[in-house]
Short mmCIF file of C-alpha atoms and ligand atoms in Angstrom, two decimals:
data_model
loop_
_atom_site.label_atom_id
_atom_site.label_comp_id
_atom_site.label_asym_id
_atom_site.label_seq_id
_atom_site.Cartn_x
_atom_site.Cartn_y
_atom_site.Cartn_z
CA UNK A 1 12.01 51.04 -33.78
CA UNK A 2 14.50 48.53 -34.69
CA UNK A 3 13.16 45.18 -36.24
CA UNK A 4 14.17 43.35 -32.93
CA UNK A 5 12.57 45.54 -31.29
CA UNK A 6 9.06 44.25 -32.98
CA UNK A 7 9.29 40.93 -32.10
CA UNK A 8 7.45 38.94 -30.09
CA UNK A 9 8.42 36.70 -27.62
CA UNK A 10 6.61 33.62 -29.41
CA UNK A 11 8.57 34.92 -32.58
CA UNK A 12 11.76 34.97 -30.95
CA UNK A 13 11.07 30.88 -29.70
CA UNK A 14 10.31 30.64 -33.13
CA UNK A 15 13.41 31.67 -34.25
CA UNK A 16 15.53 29.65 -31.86
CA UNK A 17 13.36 26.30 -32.73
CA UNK A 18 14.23 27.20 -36.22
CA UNK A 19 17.30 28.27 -36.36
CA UNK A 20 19.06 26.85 -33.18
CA UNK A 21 20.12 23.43 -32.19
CA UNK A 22 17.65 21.59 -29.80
CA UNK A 23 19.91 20.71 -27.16
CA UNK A 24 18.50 23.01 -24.42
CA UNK A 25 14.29 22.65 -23.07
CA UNK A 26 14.26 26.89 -21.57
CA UNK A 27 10.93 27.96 -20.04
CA UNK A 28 8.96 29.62 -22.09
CA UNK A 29 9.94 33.35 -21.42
CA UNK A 30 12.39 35.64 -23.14
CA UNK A 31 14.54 37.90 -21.42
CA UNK A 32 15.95 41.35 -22.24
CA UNK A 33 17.04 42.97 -19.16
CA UNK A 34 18.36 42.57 -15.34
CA UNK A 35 19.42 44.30 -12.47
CA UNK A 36 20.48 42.64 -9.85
CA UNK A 37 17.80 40.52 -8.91
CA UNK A 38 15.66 40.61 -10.81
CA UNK A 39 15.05 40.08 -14.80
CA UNK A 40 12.61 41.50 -17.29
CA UNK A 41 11.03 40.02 -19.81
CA UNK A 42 10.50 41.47 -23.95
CA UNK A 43 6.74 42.77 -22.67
CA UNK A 44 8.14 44.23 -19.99
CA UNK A 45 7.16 42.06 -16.81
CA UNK A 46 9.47 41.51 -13.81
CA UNK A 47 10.49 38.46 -12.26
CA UNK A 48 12.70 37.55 -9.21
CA UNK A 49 15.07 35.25 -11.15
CA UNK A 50 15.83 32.27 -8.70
CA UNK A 51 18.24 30.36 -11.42
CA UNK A 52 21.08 33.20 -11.24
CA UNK A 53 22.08 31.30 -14.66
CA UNK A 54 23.05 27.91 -12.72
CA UNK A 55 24.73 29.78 -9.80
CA UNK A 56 26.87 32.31 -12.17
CA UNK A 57 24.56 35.65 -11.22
CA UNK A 58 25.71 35.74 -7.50
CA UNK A 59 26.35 39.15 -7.49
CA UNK A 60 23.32 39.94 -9.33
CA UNK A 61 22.61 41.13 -12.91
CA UNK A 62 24.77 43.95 -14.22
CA UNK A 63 26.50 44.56 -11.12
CA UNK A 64 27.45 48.37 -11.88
CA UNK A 65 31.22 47.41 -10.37
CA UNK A 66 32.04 44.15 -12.72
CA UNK A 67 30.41 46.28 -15.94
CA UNK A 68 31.99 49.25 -15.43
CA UNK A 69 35.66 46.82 -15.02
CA UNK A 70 34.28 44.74 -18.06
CA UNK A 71 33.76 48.02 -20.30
CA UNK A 72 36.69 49.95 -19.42
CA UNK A 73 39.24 46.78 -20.06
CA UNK A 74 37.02 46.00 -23.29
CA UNK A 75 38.13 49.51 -24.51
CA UNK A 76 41.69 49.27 -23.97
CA UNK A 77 43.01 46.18 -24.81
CA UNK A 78 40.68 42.37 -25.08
CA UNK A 79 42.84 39.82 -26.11
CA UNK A 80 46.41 39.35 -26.52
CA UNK A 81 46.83 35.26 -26.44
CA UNK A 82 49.24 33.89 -23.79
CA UNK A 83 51.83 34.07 -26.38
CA UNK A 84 52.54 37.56 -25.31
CA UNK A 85 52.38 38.95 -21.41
CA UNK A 86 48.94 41.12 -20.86
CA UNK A 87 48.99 43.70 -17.92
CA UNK A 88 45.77 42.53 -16.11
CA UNK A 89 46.85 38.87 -15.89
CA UNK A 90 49.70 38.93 -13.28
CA UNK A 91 47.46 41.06 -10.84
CA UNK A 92 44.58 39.07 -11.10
CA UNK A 93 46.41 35.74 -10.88
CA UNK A 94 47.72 37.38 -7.66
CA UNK A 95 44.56 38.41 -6.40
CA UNK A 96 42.64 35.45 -6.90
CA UNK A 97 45.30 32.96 -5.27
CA UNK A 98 45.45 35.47 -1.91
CA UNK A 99 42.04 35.49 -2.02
CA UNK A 100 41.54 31.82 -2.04
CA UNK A 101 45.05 30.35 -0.28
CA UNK A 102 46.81 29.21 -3.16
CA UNK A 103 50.18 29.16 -4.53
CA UNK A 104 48.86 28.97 -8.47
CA UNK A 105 46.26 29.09 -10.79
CA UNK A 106 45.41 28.07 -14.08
CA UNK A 107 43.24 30.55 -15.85
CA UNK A 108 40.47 28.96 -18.25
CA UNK A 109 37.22 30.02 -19.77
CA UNK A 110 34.14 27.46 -19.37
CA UNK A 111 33.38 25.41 -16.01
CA UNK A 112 33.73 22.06 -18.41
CA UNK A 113 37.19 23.54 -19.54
CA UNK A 114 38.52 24.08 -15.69
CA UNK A 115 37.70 20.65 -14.98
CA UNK A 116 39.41 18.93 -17.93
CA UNK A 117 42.38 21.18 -16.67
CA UNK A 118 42.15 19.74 -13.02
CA UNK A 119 42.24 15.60 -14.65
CA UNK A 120 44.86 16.66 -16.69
CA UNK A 121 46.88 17.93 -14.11
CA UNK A 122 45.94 15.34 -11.50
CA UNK A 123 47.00 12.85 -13.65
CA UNK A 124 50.30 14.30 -14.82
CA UNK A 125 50.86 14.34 -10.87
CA UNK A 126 50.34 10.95 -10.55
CA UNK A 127 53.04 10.24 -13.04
CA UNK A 128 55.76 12.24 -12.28
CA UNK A 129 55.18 13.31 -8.70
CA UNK A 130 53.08 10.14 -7.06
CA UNK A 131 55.02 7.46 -9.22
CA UNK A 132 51.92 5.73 -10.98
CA UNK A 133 52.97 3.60 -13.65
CA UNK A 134 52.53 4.78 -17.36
CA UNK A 135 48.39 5.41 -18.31
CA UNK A 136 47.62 3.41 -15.10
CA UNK A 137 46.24 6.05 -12.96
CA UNK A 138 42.60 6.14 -11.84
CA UNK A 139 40.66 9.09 -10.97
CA UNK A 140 37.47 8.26 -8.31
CA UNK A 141 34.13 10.35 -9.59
CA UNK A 142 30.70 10.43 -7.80
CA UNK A 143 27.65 8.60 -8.65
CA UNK A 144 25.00 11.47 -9.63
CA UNK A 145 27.97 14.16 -10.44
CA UNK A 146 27.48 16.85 -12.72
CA UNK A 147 31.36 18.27 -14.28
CA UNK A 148 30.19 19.54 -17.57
CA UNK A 149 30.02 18.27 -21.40
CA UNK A 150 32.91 17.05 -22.98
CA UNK A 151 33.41 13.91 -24.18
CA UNK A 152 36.00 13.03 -20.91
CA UNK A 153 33.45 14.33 -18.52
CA UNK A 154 30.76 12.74 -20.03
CA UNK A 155 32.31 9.66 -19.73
CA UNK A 156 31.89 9.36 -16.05
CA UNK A 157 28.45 10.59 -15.76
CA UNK A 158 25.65 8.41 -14.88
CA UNK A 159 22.96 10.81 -16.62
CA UNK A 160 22.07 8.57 -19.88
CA UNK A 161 20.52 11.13 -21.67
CA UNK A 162 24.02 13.04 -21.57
CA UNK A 163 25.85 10.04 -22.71
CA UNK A 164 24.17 7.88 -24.73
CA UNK A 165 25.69 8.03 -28.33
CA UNK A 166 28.32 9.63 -27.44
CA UNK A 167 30.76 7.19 -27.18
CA UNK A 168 33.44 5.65 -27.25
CA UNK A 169 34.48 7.07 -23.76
CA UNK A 170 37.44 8.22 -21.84
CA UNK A 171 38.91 5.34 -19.30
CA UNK A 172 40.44 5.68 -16.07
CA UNK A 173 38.01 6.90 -13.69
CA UNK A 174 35.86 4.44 -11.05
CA UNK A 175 32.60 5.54 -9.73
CA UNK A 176 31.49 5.31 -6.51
CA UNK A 177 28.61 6.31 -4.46
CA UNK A 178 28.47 10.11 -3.23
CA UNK A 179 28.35 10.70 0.63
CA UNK A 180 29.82 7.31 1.13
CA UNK A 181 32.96 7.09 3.05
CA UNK A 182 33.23 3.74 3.47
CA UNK A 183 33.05 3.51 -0.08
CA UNK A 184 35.67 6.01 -0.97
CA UNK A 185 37.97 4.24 1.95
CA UNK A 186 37.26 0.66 0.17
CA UNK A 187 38.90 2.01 -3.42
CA UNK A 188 41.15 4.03 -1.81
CA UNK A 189 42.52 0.58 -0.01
CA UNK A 190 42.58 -2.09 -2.54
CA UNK A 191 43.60 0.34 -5.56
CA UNK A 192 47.39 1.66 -5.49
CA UNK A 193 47.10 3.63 -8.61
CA UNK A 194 44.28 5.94 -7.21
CA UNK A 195 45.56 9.58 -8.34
CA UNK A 196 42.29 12.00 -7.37
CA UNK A 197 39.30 11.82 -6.03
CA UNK A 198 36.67 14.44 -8.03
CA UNK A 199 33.49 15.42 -5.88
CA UNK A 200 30.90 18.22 -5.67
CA UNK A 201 30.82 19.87 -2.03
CA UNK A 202 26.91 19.57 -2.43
CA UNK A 203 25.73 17.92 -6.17
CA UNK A 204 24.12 20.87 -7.68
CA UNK A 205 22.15 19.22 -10.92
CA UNK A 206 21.63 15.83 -9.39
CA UNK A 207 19.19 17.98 -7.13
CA UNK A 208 20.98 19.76 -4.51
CA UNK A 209 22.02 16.91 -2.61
CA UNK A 210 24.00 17.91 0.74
CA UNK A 211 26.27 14.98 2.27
CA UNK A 212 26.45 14.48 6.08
CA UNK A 213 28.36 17.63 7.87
CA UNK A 214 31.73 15.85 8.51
CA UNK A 215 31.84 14.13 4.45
CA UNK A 216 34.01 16.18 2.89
CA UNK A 217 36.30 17.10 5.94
CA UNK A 218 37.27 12.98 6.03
CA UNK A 219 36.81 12.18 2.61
CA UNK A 220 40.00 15.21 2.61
CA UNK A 221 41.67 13.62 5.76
CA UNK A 222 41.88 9.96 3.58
CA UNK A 223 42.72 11.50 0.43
CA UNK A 224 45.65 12.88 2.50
CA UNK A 225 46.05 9.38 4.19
CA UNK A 226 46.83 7.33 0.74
CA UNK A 227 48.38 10.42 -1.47
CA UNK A 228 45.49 11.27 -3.51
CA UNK A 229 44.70 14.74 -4.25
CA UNK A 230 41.67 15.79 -3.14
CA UNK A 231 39.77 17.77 -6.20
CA UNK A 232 36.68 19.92 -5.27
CA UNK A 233 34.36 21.54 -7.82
CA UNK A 234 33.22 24.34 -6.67
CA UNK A 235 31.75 25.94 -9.99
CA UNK A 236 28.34 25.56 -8.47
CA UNK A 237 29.11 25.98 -5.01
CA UNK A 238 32.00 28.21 -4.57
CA UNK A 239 31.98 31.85 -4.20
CA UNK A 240 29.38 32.23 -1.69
CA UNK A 241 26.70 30.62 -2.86
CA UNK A 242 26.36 28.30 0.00
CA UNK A 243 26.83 31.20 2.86
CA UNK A 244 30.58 30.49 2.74
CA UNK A 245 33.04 31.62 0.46
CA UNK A 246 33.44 27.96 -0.40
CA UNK A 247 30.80 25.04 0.42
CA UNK A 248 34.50 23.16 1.65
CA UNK A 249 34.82 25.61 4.50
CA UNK A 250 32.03 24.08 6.23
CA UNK A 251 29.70 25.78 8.60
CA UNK A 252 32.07 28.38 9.89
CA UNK A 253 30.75 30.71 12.39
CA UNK A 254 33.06 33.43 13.11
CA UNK A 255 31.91 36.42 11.35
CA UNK A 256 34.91 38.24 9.78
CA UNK A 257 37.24 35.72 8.51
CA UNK A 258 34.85 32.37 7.17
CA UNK A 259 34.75 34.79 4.11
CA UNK A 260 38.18 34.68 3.53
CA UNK A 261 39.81 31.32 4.46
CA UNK A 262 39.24 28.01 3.53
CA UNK A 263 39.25 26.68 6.73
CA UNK A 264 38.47 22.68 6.85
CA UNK A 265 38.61 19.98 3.93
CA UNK A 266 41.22 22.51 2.20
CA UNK A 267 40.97 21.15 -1.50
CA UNK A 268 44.55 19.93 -3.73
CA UNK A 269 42.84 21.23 -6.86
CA UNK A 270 40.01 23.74 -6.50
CA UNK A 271 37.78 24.45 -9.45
CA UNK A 272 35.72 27.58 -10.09
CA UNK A 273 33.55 28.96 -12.57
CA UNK A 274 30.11 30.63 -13.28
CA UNK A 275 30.26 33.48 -10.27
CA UNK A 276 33.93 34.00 -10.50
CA UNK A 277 32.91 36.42 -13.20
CA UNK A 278 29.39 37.28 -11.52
CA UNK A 279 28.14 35.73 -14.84
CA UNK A 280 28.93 38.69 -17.34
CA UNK A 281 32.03 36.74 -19.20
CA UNK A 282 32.87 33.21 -19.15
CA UNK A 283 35.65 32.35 -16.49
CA UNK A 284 37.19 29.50 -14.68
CA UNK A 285 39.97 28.89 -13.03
CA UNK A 286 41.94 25.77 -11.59
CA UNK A 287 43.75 26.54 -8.10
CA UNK A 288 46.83 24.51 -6.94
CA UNK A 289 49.74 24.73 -5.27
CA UNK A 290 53.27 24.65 -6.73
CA UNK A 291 53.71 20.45 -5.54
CA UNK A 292 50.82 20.01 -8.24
CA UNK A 293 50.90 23.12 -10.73
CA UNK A 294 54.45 22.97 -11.23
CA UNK A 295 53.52 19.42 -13.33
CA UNK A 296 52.67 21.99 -15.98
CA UNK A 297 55.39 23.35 -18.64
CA UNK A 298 54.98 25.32 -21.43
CA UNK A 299 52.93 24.02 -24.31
CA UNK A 300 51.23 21.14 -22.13
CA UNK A 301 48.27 22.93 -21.64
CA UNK A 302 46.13 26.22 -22.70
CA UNK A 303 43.58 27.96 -23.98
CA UNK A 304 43.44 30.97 -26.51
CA UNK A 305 41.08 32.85 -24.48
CA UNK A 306 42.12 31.86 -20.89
CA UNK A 307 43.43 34.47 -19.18
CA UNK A 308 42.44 36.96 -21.27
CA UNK A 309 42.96 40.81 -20.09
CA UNK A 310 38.82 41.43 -20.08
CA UNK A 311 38.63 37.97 -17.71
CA UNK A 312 40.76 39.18 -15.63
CA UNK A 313 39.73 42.79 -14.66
CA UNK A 314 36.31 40.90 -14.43
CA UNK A 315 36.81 38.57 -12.21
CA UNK A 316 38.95 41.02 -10.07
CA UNK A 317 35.64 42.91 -9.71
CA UNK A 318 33.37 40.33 -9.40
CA UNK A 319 35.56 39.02 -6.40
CA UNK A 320 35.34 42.32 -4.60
CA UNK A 321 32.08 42.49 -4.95
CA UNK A 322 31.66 39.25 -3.04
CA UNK A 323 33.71 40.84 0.12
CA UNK A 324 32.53 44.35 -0.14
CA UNK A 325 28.83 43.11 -0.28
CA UNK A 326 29.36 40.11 2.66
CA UNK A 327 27.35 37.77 0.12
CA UNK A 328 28.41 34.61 1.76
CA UNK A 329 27.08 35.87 5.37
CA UNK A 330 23.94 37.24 2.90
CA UNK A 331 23.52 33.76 1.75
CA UNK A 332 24.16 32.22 5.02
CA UNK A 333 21.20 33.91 6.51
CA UNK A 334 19.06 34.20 3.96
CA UNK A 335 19.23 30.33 3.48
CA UNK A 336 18.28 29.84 6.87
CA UNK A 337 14.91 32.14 6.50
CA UNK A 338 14.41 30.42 3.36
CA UNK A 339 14.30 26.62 4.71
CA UNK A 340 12.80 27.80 7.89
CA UNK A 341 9.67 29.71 6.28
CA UNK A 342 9.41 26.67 3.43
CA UNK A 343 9.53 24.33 6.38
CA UNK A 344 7.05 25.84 8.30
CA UNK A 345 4.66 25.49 5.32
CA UNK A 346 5.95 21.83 4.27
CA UNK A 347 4.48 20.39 7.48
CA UNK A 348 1.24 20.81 5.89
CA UNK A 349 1.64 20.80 2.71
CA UNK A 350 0.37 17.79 0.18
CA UNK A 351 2.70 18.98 -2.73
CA UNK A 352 6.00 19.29 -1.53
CA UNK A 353 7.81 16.94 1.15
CA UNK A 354 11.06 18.80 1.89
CA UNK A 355 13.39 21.46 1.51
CA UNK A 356 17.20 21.13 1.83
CA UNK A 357 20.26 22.89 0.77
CA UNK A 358 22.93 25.68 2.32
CA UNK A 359 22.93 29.04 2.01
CA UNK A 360 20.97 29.86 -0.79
CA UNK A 361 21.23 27.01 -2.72
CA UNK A 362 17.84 25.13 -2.36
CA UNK A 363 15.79 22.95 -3.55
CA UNK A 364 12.18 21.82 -2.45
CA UNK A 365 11.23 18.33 -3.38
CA UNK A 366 7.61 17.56 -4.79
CA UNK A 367 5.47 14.98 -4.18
CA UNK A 368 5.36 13.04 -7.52
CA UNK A 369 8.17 10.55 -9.59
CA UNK A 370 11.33 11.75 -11.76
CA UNK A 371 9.67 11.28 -14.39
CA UNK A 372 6.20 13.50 -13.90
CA UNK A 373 5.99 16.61 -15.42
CA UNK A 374 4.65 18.27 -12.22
CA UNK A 375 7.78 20.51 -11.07
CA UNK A 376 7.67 21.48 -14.71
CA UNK A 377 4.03 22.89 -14.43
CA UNK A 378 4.97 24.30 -10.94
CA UNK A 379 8.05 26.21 -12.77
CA UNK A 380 5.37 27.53 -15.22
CA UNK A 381 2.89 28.84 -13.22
CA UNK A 382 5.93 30.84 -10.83
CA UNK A 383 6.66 32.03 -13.99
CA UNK A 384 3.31 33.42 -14.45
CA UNK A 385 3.33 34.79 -10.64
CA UNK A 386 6.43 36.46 -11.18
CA UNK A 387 9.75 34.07 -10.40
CA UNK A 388 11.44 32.02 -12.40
CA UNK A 389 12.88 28.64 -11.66
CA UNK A 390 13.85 25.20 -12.97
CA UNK A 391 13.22 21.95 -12.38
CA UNK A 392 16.31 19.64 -11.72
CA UNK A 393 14.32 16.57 -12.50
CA UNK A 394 10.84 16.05 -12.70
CA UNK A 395 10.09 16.49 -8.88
CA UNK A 396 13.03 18.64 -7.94
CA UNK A 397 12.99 22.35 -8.26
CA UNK A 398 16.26 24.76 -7.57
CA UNK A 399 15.75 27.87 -5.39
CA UNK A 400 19.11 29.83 -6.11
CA UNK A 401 17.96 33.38 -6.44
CA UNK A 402 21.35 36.16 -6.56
CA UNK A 403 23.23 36.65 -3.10
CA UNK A 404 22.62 40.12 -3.39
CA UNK A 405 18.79 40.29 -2.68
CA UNK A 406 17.41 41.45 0.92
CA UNK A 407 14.91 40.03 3.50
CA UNK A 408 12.25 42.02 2.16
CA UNK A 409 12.86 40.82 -1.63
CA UNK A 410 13.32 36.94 0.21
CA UNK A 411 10.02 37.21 2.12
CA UNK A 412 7.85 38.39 -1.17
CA UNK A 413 10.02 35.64 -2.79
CA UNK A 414 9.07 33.02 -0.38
CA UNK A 415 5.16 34.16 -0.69
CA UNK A 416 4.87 33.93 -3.88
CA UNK A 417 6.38 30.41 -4.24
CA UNK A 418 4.09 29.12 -1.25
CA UNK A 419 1.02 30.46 -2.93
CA UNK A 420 2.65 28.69 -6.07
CA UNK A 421 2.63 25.54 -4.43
CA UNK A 422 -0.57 26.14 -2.74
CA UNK A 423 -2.33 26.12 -6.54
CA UNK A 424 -1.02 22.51 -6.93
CA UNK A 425 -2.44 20.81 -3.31
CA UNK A 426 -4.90 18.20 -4.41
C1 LIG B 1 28.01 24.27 -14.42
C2 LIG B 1 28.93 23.27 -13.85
C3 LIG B 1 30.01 22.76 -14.58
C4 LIG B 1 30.26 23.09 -16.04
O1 LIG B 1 30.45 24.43 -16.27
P1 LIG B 1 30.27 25.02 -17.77
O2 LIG B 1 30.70 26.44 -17.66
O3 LIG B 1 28.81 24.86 -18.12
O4 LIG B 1 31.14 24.20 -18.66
C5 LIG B 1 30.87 21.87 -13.96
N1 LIG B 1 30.68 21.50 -12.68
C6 LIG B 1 29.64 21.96 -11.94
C7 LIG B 1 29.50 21.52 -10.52
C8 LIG B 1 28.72 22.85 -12.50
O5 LIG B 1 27.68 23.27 -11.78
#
């Protein structure tokens, strides 16, 4: 037996509280193993795993198809730089912009790198395209958003414990209040150097908050209206998660193509991340078309790693997987069983008030403040009952188990959460 092999799971905490920067709070389990979904831990016990790794697992764990693509480009050829052509880039770059309805993408690595990509590129637009005078242009951001960790992004967020410190911040961006048209109308009117508007199709982190049904369909139509380039970041919500193949296509309901097409509040500059590799590399892309991407020239932006050959047979595989496997219909129903069944037990129910979300990106909401440690506890003793979760804040929890799981698997998943819950009624 190997030395690893001997430890414990407390050692192995031990180790990262040593050893490891404290900038994460994980439950208290250690993993070793998963297949599709579900995830084992280092003694051996199962768990449903209803975090998919923030929405990045959607095809489940080790998906045979994106492993076998990951280890068969690993042993040919990994990384060339862009300085040189590789021979899995052009066919995935094709692939991914038929598959979405885009002229172009820009290939990156991390979900916080794809959106620095998309303000970058808005704002060159602005410039040379729009006509915004020099460093003048404004970018309009959601109160509550969650884009990622750099110091730009972090600069807009209204999370305190992710900025504080961190300063001095990036300019040029105005917050306003998510789900608001009126509000985005208001900027959009008495500003004339307005280049984007940035917004989350549903705001993952802030607690799975869904905006009324026609939101982003006229927050698209004025963005249209006054020039602005409507920028939607789908790292969270994209790529079936929400039981479409984008949370922007709305509730579709014909059956063969809602997969495919993005069919109503069509985004400028789409950003994707986490499940575009079904979580086994790090990948993210920015989709334009050429009236926007072609603001790009060589040596104005990049990234070592983006577009690497292993990324790209990856996410080729991980997208097929998404068709061949119907996980957005998948998601679409099992979202609906999900709500309906939590529902059913929410009416009497003294610990949790409500359930919302789309497809299978849920969250139930507890009966107790932000700031109680109750949804922690709750998390806990799932954990102990077999499923693993995380709280969003201190009454929110996240229900986003992998889109490949069946009724069956959703049923015991649902049981076993109720029962959860049950343990916590006063
Ligand atoms: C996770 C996430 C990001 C950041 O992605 P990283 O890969 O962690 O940098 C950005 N936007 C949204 C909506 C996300 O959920």
């Amino acid at each position: 037996m190997s030395v690893l092999e001997k430890i414990n799971a407390e050692a192995i905490i031990a180790l990262e509280n040593k050893y490891g920067a404290h900038n994460y709070h994980p439950l208290p389990v250690v993993l070793s193993r998963g297949e599709g979904v579900y995830v084992w831990d280092v003694d051996g016990k199962k768990y449903y795993d209803f975090l998919s790794a923030y929405s990045a697992v959607n095809q489940g764990h080790c998906h045979p198809k994106i492993v076998g693509a990951m280890v068969k480009q690993a042993q040919s050829l990994t990384l060339t730089s862009r300085a040189f052509y590789n021979d899995q880039l052009g066919p995935y770059e094709e692939y991914l912009t038929k598959y979405f309805g885009f002229d172009k993408v820009l290939p990156m690595n991390t979900g916080a790198e794809a959106v620095e990509t998309a303000l970058k590129l808005c704002r060159k637009w602005a410039y040379e395209v729009k006509g915004i005078a020099e460093y003048e242009a404004q970018i309009i951001v959601c109160d509550g958003n969650f884009h990622g960790r750099t110091t730009t992004i972090i600069s807009f967020s209204n999370d305190e414990n992710a900025r504080k410190n961190f300063g001095p911040y990036t300019e040029g961006f105005i917050k306003i209040p998510y789900d608001s048209i009126e509000a985005l109308e208001k900027v959009l009117q008495s500003d004339k150097n307005i280049a984007g508007f940035l917004v989350e199709p549903i705001q993952g982190e802030a607690g799975v908050y869904t905006p009324a049904d026609d939101y982003l369909m006229r927050a698209k139509a004025l963005c249209n209206t006054y020039n602005v380039l409507f920028i939607a970041d789908e790292i969270q919500t994209g790529i079936a998660r929400t039981g479409s193949l984008l949370a922007v296509c709305g509730d579709c309901t014909c059956e063969n193509h809602c997969e495919k097409q993005v069919t109503y509040a069509t985004p400028d500059i789409l950003i994707l991340g986490k499940a575009l590799s079904g979580g086994a590399y790090p990948v993210s892309a920015v989709l334009a078309n050429d009236a926007v991407m072609n603001v790009i020239k060589p040596g104005q932006h990049g990234s070592t790693f983006g577009g690497n050959p292993i990324a790209a047979a990856v996410a080729v595989a991980a997208l097929e997987v998404v068709e061949e496997e119907h996980l957005a219909q998948n998601a679409r129903v099992l979202g609906k069983l999900f709500r309906s069944k939590l529902n059913e037990y929410i009416k009497t129910s003294s610990i949790a008030h409500l359930v919302r979300g789309k497809g299978l990106l849920n969250a139930v909401v507890i009966n107790d403040t932000e700031e109680s440690d109750t949804a922690w506890n709750i998390c806990m003793a799932l954990r102990d009952n077999g499923l693993l979760a995380k709280p969003t804040h201190g009454n929110i929890i996240r229900f986003a188990p992998p889109l490949v799981m069946n009724e069956a698997q959703l049923l015991d998943c649902v049981a076993i959460i109720i029962k959860t819950l049950k343990q916590f009624e006063k």
